[in-house]
Tab-separated table of C-alpha atoms in Angstrom:
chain	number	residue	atom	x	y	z
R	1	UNK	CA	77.179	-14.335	126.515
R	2	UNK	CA	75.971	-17.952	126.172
R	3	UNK	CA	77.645	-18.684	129.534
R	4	UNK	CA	75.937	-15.972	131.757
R	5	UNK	CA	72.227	-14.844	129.719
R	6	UNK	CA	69.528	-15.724	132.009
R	7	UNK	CA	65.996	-14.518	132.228
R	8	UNK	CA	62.491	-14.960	130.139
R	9	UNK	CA	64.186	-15.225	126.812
R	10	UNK	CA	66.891	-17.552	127.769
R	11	UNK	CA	66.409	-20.423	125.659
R	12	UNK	CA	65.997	-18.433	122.566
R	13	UNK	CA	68.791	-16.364	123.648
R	14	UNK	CA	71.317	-19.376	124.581
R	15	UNK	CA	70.277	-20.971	121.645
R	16	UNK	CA	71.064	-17.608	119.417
R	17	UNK	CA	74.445	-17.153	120.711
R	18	UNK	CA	75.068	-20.900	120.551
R	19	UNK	CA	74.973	-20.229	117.596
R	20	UNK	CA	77.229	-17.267	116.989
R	21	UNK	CA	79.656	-19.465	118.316
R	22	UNK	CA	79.942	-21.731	115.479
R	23	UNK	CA	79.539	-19.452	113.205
R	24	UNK	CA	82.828	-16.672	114.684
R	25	UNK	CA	84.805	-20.220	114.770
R	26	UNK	CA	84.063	-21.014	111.175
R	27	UNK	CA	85.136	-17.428	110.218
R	28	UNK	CA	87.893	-17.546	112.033
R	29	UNK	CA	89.338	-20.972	111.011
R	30	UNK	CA	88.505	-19.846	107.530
R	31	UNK	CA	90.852	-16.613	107.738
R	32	UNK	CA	93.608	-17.629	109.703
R	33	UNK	CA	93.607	-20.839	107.340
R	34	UNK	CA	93.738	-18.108	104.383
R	35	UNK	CA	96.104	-15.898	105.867
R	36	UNK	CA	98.409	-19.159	106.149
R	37	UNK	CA	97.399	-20.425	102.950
R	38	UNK	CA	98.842	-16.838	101.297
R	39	UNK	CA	102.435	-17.475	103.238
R	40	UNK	CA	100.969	-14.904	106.467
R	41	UNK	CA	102.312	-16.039	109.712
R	42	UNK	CA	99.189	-15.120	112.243
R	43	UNK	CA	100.659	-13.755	115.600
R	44	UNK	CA	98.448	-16.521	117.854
R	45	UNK	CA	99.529	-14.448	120.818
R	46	UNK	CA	98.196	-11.423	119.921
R	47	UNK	CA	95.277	-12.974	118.526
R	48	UNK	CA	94.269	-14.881	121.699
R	49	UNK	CA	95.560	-12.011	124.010
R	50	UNK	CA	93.156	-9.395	122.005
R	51	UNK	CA	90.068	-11.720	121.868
R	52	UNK	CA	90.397	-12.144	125.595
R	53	UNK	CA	90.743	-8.230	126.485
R	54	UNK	CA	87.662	-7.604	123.925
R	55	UNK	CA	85.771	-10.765	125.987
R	56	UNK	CA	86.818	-9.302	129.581
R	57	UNK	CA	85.667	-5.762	128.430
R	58	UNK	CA	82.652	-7.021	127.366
R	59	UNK	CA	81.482	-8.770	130.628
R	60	UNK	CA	80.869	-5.895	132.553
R	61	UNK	CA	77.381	-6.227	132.051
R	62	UNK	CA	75.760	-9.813	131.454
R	63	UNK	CA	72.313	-8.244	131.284
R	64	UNK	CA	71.577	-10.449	127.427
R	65	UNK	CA	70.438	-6.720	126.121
R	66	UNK	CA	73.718	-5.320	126.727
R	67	UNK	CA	75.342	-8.528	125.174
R	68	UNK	CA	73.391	-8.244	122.087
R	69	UNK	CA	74.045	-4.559	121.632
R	70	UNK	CA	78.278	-5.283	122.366
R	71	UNK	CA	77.749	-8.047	119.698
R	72	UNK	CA	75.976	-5.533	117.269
R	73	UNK	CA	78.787	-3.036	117.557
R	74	UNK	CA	81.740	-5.733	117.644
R	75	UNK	CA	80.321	-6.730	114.061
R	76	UNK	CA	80.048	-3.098	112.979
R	77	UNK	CA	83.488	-3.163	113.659
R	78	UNK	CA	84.070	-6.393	112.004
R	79	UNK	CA	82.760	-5.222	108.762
R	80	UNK	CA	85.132	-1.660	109.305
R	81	UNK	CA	88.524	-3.832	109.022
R	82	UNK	CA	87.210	-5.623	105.964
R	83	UNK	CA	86.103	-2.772	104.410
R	84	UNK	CA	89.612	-1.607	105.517
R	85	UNK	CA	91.352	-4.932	104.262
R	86	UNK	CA	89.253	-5.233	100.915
R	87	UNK	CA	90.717	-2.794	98.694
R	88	UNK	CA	94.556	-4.369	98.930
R	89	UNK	CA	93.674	-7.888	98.938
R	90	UNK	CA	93.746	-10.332	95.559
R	91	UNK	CA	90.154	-10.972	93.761
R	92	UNK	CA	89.901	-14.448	95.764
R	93	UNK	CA	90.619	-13.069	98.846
R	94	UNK	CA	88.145	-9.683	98.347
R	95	UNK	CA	85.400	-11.957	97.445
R	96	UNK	CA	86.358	-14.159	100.433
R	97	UNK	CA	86.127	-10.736	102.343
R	98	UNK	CA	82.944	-10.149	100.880
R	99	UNK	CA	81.467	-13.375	101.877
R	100	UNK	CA	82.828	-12.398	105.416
R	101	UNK	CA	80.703	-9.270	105.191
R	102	UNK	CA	78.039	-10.578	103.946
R	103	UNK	CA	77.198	-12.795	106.935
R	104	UNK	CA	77.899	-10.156	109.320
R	105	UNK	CA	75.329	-8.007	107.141
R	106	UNK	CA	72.838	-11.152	108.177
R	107	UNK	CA	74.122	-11.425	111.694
R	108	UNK	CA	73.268	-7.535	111.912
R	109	UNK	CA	69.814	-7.875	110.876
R	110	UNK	CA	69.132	-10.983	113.356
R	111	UNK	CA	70.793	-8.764	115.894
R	112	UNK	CA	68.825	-5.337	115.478
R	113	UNK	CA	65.718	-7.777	115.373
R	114	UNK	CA	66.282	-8.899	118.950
R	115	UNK	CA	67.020	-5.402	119.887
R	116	UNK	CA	63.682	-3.713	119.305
């Protein structure tokens, strides 16, 4: 999406999912460090193979509306599999789930806000 938006909101919009990017790397670095930290053994593979089919999937249409509203619904689904992850997790990790949440929560309203 930062790549490929274009039109008469493209510096706000570049700048927005700039953004984004630093914050899905700092959430990611933060749970696979986690998930390492608890003795897990992340399959990068799988990982890297399912981020790229989700990315490829969503580049049908580069129109920035569409990318907003794939972003909106990939966090959606974001907070789903903590929700789902939550309940079987120690106290450290549910409130590190919760924190993971929580800025989604704020992504969500930036999102919807662009959106209207």
């Amino acid at each position: 999406a930062h790549n490929v938006t274009y039109g008469i909101t493209f510096y706000q919009d570049h700048a927005a999912f700039g953004d984004l990017y630093n914050a899905y790397e700092d959430a990611y670095d933060a749970l696979i460090e986690r998930c390492i930290g608890l003795g897990g053994k992340p399959d990068f593979k799988e990982i890297t193979e399912s981020a790229c089919t989700m990315f490829c999937a969503a580049c049908g249409n580069s129109e920035p509306k569409a990318m907003f509203q794939k972003l909106y619904a990939t966090e959606y689904e974001i907070r789903k599999c903590l929700d789902e992850a939550i309940p079987d997790a120690s106290e450290g990790t549910k409130n590190f789930l919760q924190g993971l949440a929580d800025e989604s929560e704020q992504r969500c309203y930036k999102l919807k806000q662009r959106l209207k």
